[in-house]
PDB file of C-alpha atoms in Angstrom:
ATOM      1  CA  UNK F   1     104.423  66.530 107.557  1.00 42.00           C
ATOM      2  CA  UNK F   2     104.247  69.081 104.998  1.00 50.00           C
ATOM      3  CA  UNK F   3     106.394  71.928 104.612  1.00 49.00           C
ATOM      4  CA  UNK F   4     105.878  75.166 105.055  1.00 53.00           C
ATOM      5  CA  UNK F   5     106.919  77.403 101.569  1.00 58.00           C
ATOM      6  CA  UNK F   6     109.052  80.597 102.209  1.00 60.00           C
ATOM      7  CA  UNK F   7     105.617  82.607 101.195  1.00 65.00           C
ATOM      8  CA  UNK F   8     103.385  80.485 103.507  1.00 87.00           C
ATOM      9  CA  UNK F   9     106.002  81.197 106.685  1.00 88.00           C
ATOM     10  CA  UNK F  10     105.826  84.534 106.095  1.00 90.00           C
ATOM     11  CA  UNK F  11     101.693  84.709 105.645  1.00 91.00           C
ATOM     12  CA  UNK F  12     102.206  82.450 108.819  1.00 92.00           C
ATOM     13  CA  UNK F  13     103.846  85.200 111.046  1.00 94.00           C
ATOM     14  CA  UNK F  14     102.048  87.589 109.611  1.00 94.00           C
ATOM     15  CA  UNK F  15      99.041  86.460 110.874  1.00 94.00           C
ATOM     16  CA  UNK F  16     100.476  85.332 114.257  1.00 95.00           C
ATOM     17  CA  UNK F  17     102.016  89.353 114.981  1.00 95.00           C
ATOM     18  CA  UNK F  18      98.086  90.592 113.926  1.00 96.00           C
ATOM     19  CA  UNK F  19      95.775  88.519 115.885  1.00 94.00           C
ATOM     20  CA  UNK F  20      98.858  89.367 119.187  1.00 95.00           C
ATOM     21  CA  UNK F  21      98.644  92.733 118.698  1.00 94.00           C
ATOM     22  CA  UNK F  22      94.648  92.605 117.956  1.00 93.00           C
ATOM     23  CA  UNK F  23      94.483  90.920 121.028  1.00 92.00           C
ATOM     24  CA  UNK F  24      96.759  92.741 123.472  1.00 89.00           C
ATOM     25  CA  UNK F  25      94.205  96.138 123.031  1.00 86.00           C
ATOM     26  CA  UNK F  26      97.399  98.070 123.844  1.00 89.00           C
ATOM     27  CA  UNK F  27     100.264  99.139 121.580  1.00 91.00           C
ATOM     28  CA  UNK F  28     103.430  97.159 121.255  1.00 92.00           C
ATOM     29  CA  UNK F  29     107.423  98.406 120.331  1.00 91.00           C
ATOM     30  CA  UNK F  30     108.861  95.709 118.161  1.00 92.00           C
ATOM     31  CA  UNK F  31     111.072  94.258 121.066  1.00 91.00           C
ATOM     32  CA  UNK F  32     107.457  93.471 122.984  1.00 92.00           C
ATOM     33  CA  UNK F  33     106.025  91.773 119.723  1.00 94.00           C
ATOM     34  CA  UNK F  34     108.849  89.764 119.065  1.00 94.00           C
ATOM     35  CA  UNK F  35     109.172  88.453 122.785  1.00 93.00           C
ATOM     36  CA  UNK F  36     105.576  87.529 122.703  1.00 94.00           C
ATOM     37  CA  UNK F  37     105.621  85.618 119.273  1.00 93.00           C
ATOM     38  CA  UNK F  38     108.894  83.876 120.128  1.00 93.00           C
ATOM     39  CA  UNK F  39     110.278  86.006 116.600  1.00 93.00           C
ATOM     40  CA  UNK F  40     113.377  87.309 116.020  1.00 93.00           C
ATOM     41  CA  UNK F  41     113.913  91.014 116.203  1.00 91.00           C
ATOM     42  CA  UNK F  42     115.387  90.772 112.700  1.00 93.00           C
ATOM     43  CA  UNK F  43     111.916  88.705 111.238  1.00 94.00           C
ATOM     44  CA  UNK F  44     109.870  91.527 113.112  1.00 94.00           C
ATOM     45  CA  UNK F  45     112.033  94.108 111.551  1.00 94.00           C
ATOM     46  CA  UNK F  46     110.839  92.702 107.688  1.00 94.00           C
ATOM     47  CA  UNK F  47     107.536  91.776 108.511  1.00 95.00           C
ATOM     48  CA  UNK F  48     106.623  95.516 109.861  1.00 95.00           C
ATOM     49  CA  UNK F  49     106.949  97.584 107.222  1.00 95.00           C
ATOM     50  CA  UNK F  50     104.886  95.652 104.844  1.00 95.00           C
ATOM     51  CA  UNK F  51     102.157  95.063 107.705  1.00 96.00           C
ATOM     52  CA  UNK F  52     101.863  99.207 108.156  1.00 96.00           C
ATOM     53  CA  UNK F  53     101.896  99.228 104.083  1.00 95.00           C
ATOM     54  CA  UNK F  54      99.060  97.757 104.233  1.00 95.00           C
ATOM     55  CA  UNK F  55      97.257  99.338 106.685  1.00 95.00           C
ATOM     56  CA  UNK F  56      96.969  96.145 109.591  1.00 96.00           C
ATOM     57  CA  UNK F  57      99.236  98.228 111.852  1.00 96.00           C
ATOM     58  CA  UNK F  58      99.469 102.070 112.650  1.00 94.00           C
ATOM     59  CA  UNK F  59     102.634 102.931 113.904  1.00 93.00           C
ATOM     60  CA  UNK F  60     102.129 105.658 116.555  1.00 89.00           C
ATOM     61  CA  UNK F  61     103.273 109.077 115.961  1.00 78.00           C
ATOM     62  CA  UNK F  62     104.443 109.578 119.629  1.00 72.00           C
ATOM     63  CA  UNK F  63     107.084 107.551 120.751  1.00 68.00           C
ATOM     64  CA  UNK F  64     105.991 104.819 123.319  1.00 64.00           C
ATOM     65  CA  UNK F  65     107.905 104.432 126.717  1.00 62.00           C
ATOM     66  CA  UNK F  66     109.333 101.236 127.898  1.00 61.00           C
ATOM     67  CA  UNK F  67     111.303 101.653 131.184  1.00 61.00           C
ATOM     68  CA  UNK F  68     112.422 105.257 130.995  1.00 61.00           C
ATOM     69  CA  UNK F  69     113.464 104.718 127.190  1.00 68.00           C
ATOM     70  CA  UNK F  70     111.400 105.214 124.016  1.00 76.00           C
ATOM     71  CA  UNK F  71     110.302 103.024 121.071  1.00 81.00           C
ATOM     72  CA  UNK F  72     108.253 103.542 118.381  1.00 88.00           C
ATOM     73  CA  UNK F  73     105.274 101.195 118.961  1.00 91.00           C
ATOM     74  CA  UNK F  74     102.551 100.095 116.553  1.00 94.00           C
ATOM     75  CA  UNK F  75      98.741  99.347 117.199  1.00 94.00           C
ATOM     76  CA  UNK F  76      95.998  97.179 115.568  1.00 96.00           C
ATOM     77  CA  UNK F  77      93.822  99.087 112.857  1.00 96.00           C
ATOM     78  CA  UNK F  78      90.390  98.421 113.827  1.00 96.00           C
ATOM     79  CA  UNK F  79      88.958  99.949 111.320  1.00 95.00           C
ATOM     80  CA  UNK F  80      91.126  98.475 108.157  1.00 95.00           C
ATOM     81  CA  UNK F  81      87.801  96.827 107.567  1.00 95.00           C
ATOM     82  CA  UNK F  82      84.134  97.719 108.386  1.00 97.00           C
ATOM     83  CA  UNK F  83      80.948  95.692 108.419  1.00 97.00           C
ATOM     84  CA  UNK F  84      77.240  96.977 108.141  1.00 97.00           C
ATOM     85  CA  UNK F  85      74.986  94.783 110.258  1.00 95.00           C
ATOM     86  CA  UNK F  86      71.159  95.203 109.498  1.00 94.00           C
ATOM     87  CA  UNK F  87      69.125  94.052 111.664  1.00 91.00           C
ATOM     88  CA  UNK F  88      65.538  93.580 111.592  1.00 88.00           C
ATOM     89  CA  UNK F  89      63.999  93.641 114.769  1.00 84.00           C
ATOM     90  CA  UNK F  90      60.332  93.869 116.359  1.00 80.00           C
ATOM     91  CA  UNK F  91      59.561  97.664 117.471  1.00 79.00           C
ATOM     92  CA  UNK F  92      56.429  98.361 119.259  1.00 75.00           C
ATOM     93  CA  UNK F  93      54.677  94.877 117.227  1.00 74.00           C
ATOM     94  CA  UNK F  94      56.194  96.454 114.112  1.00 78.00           C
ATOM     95  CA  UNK F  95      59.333  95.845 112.440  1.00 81.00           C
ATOM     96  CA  UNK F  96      62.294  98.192 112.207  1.00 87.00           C
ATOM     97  CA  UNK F  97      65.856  98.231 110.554  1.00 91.00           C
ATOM     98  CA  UNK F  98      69.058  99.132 112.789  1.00 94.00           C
ATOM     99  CA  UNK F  99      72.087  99.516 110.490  1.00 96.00           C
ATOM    100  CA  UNK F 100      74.990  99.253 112.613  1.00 97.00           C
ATOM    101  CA  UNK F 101      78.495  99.923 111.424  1.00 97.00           C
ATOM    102  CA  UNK F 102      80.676  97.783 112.944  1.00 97.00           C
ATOM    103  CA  UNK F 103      84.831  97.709 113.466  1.00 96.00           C
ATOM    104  CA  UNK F 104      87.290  94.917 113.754  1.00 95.00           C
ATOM    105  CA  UNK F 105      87.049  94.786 117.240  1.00 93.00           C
ATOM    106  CA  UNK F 106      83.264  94.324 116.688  1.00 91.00           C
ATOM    107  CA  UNK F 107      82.829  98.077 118.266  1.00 95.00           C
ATOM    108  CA  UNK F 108      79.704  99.785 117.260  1.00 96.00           C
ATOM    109  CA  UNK F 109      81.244 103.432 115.810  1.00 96.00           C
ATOM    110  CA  UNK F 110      77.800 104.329 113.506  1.00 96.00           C
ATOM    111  CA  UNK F 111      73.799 103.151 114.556  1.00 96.00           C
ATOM    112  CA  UNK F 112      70.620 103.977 112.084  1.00 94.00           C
ATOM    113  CA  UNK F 113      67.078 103.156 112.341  1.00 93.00           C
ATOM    114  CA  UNK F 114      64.613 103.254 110.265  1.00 87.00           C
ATOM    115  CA  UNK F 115      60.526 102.043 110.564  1.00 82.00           C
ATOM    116  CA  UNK F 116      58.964  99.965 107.750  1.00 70.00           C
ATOM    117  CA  UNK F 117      60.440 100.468 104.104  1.00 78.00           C
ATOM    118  CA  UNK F 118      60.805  99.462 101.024  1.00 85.00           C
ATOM    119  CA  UNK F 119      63.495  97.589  99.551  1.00 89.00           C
ATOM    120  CA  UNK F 120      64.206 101.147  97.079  1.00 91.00           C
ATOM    121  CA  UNK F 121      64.772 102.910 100.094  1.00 91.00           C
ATOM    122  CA  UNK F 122      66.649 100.038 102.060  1.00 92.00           C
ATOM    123  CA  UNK F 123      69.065 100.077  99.147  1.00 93.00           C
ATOM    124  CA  UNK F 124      69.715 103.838  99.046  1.00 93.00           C
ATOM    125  CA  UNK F 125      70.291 103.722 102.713  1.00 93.00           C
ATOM    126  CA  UNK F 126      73.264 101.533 103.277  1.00 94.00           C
ATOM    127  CA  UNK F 127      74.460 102.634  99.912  1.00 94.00           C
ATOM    128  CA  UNK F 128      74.740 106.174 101.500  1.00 94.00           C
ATOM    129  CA  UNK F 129      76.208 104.089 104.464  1.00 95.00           C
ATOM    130  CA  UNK F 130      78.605 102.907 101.867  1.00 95.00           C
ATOM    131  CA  UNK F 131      79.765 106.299 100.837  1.00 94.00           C
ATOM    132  CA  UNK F 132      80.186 107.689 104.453  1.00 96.00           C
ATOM    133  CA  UNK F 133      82.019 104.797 105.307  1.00 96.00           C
ATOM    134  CA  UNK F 134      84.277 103.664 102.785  1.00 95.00           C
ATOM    135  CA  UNK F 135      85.782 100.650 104.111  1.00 95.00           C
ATOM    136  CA  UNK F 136      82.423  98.806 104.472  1.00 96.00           C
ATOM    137  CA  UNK F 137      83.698  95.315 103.436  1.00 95.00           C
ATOM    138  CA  UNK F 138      80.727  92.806 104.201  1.00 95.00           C
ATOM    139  CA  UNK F 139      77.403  93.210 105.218  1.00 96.00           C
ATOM    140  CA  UNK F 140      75.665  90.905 107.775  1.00 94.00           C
ATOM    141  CA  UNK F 141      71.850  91.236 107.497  1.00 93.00           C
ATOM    142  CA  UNK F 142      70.066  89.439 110.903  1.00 90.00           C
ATOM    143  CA  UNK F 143      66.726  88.429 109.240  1.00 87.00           C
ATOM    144  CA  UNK F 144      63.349  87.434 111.305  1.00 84.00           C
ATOM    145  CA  UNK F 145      63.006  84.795 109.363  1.00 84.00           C
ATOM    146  CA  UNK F 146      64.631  81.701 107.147  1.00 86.00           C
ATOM    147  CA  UNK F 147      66.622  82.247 103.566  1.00 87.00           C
ATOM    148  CA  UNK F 148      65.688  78.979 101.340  1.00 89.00           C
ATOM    149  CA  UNK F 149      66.778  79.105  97.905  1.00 89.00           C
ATOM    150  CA  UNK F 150      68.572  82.299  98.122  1.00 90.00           C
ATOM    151  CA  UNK F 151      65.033  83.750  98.302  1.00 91.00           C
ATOM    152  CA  UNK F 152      63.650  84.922 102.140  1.00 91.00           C
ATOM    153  CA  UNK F 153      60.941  82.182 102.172  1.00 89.00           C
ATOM    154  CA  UNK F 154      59.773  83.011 105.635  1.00 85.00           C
ATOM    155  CA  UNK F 155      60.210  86.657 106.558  1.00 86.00           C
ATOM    156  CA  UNK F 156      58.286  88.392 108.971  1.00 80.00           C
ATOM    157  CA  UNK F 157      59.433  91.615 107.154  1.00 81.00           C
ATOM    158  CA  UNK F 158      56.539  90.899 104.789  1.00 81.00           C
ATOM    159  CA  UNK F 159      58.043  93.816 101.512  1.00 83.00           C
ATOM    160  CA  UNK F 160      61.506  91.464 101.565  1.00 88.00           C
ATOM    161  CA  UNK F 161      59.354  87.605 101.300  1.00 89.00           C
ATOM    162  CA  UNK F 162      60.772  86.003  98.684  1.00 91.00           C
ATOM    163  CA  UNK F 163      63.659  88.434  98.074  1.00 91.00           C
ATOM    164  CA  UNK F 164      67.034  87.365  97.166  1.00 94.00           C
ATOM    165  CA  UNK F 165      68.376  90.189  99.798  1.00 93.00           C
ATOM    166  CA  UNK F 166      72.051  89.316  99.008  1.00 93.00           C
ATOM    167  CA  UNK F 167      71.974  89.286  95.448  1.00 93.00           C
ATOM    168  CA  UNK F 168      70.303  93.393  95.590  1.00 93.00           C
ATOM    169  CA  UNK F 169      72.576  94.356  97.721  1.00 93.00           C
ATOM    170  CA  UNK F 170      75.874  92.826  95.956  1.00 91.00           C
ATOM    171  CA  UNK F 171      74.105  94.619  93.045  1.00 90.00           C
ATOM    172  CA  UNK F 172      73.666  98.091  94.430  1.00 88.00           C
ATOM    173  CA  UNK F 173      76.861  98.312  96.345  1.00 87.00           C
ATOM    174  CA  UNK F 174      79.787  95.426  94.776  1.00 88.00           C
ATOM    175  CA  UNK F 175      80.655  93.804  97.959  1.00 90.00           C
ATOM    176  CA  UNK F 176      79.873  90.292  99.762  1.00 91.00           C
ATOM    177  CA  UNK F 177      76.494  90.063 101.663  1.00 94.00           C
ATOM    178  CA  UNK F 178      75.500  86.840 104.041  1.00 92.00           C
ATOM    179  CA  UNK F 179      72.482  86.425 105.999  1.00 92.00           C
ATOM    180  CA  UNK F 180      71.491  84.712 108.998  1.00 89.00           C
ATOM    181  CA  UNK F 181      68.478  84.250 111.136  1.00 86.00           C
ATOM    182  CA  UNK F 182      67.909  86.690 114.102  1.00 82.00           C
ATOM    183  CA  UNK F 183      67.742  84.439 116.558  1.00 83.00           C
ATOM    184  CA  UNK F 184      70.761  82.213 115.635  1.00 84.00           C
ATOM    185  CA  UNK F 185      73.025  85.343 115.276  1.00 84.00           C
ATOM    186  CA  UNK F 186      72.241  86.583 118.958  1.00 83.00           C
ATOM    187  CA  UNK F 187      72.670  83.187 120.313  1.00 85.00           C
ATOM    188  CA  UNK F 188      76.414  82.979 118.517  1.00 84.00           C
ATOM    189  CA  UNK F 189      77.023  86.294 119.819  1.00 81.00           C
ATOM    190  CA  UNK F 190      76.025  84.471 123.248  1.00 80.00           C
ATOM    191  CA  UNK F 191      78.305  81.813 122.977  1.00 82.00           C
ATOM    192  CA  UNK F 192      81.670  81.072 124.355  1.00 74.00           C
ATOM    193  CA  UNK F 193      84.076  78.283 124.504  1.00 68.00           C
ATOM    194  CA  UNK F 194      83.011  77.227 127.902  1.00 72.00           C
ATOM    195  CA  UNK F 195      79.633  76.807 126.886  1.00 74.00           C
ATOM    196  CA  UNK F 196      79.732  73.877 124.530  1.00 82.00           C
ATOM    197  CA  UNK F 197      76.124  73.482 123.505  1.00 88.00           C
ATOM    198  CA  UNK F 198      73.908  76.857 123.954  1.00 85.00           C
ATOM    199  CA  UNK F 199      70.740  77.240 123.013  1.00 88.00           C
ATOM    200  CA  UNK F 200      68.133  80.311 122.936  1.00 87.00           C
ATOM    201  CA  UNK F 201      64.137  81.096 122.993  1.00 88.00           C
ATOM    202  CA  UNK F 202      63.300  84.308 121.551  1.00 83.00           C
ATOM    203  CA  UNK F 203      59.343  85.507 121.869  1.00 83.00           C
ATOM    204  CA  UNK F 204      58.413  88.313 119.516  1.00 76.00           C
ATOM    205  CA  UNK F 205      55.179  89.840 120.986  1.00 75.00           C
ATOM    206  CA  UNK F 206      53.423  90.068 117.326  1.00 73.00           C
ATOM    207  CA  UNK F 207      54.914  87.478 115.201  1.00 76.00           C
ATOM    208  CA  UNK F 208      55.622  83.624 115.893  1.00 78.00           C
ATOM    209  CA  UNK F 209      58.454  82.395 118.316  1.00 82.00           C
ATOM    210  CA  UNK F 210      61.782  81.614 116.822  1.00 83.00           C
ATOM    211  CA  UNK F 211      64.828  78.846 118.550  1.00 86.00           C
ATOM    212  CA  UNK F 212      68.818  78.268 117.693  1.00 85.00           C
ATOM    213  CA  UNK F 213      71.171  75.773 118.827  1.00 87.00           C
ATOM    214  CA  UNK F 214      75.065  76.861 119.078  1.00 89.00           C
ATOM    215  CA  UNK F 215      77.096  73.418 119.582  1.00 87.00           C
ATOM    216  CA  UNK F 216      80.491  74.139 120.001  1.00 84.00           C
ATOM    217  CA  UNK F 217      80.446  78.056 118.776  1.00 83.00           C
ATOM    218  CA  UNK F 218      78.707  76.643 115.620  1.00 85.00           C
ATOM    219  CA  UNK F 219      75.118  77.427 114.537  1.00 86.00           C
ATOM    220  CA  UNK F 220      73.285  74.053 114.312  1.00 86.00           C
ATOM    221  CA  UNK F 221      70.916  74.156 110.993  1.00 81.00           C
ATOM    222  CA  UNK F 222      67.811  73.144 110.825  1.00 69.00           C
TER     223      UNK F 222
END
């Protein structure tokens, strides 16, 4: 078995006290994290400091009470991180952009729509995005359609056929872009562990059908 190093243990925990508190919704005091990690109070009390540094924890500025006492208690920071979601969708037979700006917690805090445009004005929109929301890390474009080649080879969005969507927007704004078909990104967001193999039928009422296959919370290509 290999070893853990000292800086791998610590990345370890790290991890293990963010996706507890991330999942627990509430806030925590130290004494509740380390009871539910099965850490010591001591490896909490190092670990903290550098996770509120760092802006994965807030720690509260009213004390939290446990049992008549109080603690300080820290909570997940949702919105270290931000995403802008685009999504191209049929609107009365035409279709439309919704830019969604999305949290952690995958909570929708921002929604824009726009009709029909061009990809000058598509730029200059979630670059604006950008600027109002600084911590925009990734953005997630659901295309009607299929990205070959980089390029958007079938697009029902006829100004973006044959666009290389991801490598505009990395050029107008600096930060990762992926891209995924419409229809495979709702039936993902569908999807759950107890449903090994899902699959979805989605009929546009101008434009051709469009099917995805999730096997095992995995997009099946092709």
């Amino acid at each position: 078995m290999k070893a853990y190093k000292p800086k791998n243990i610590k990345q370890h925990n790290q991890d293990l006290l963010i996706e507890l508190l991330k999942k627990n919704g509430l806030p925590m005091t130290k004494k509740q994290l380390a009871e539910q990690s099965h850490l010591s109070v001591v490896t909490i009390n190092k670990l903290i400091p550098e996770l509120v540094e760092n802006h994965y924890f807030i720690e509260l500025d009213t004390p939290f009470e446990t049992g008549g006492r109080y603690a300080v208690a820290y909570q997940f920071n949702e919105r270290r991180k931000l995403f802008l979601v685009n999504q191209f969708i049929e609107y009365e037979k035409n279709i439309q952009i919704n830019f969604y700006i999305v949290d952690l917690l995958g909570t929708i805090i921002a929604k824009k729509t726009s009709p029909l445009i061009e990809l000058d004005t598509f730029l200059q929109t979630i670059s604006e995005l950008k600027i109002k929301f600084p911590e925009i890390a990734l953005v997630v474009n659901g295309i009607t359609g299929v990205e070959v080649g980089n390029r958007l080879k079938i697009m029902d969005f006829k100004p973006f056929k044959n666009l290389n969507l991801n490598q505009a927007i990395k050029t107008k704004m600096e930060i990762a872009s992926l891209i995924e078909n419409d229809i495979n990104a709702a039936t993902l967001g569908y999807s759950s562990e107890k449903a090994a193999i899902l699959a979805g039928i989605y009929f546009p009422e101008n434009f051709l059908p469009g099917a995805s296959l999730v096997i095992q919370q995995q997009i099946f290509k092709g």
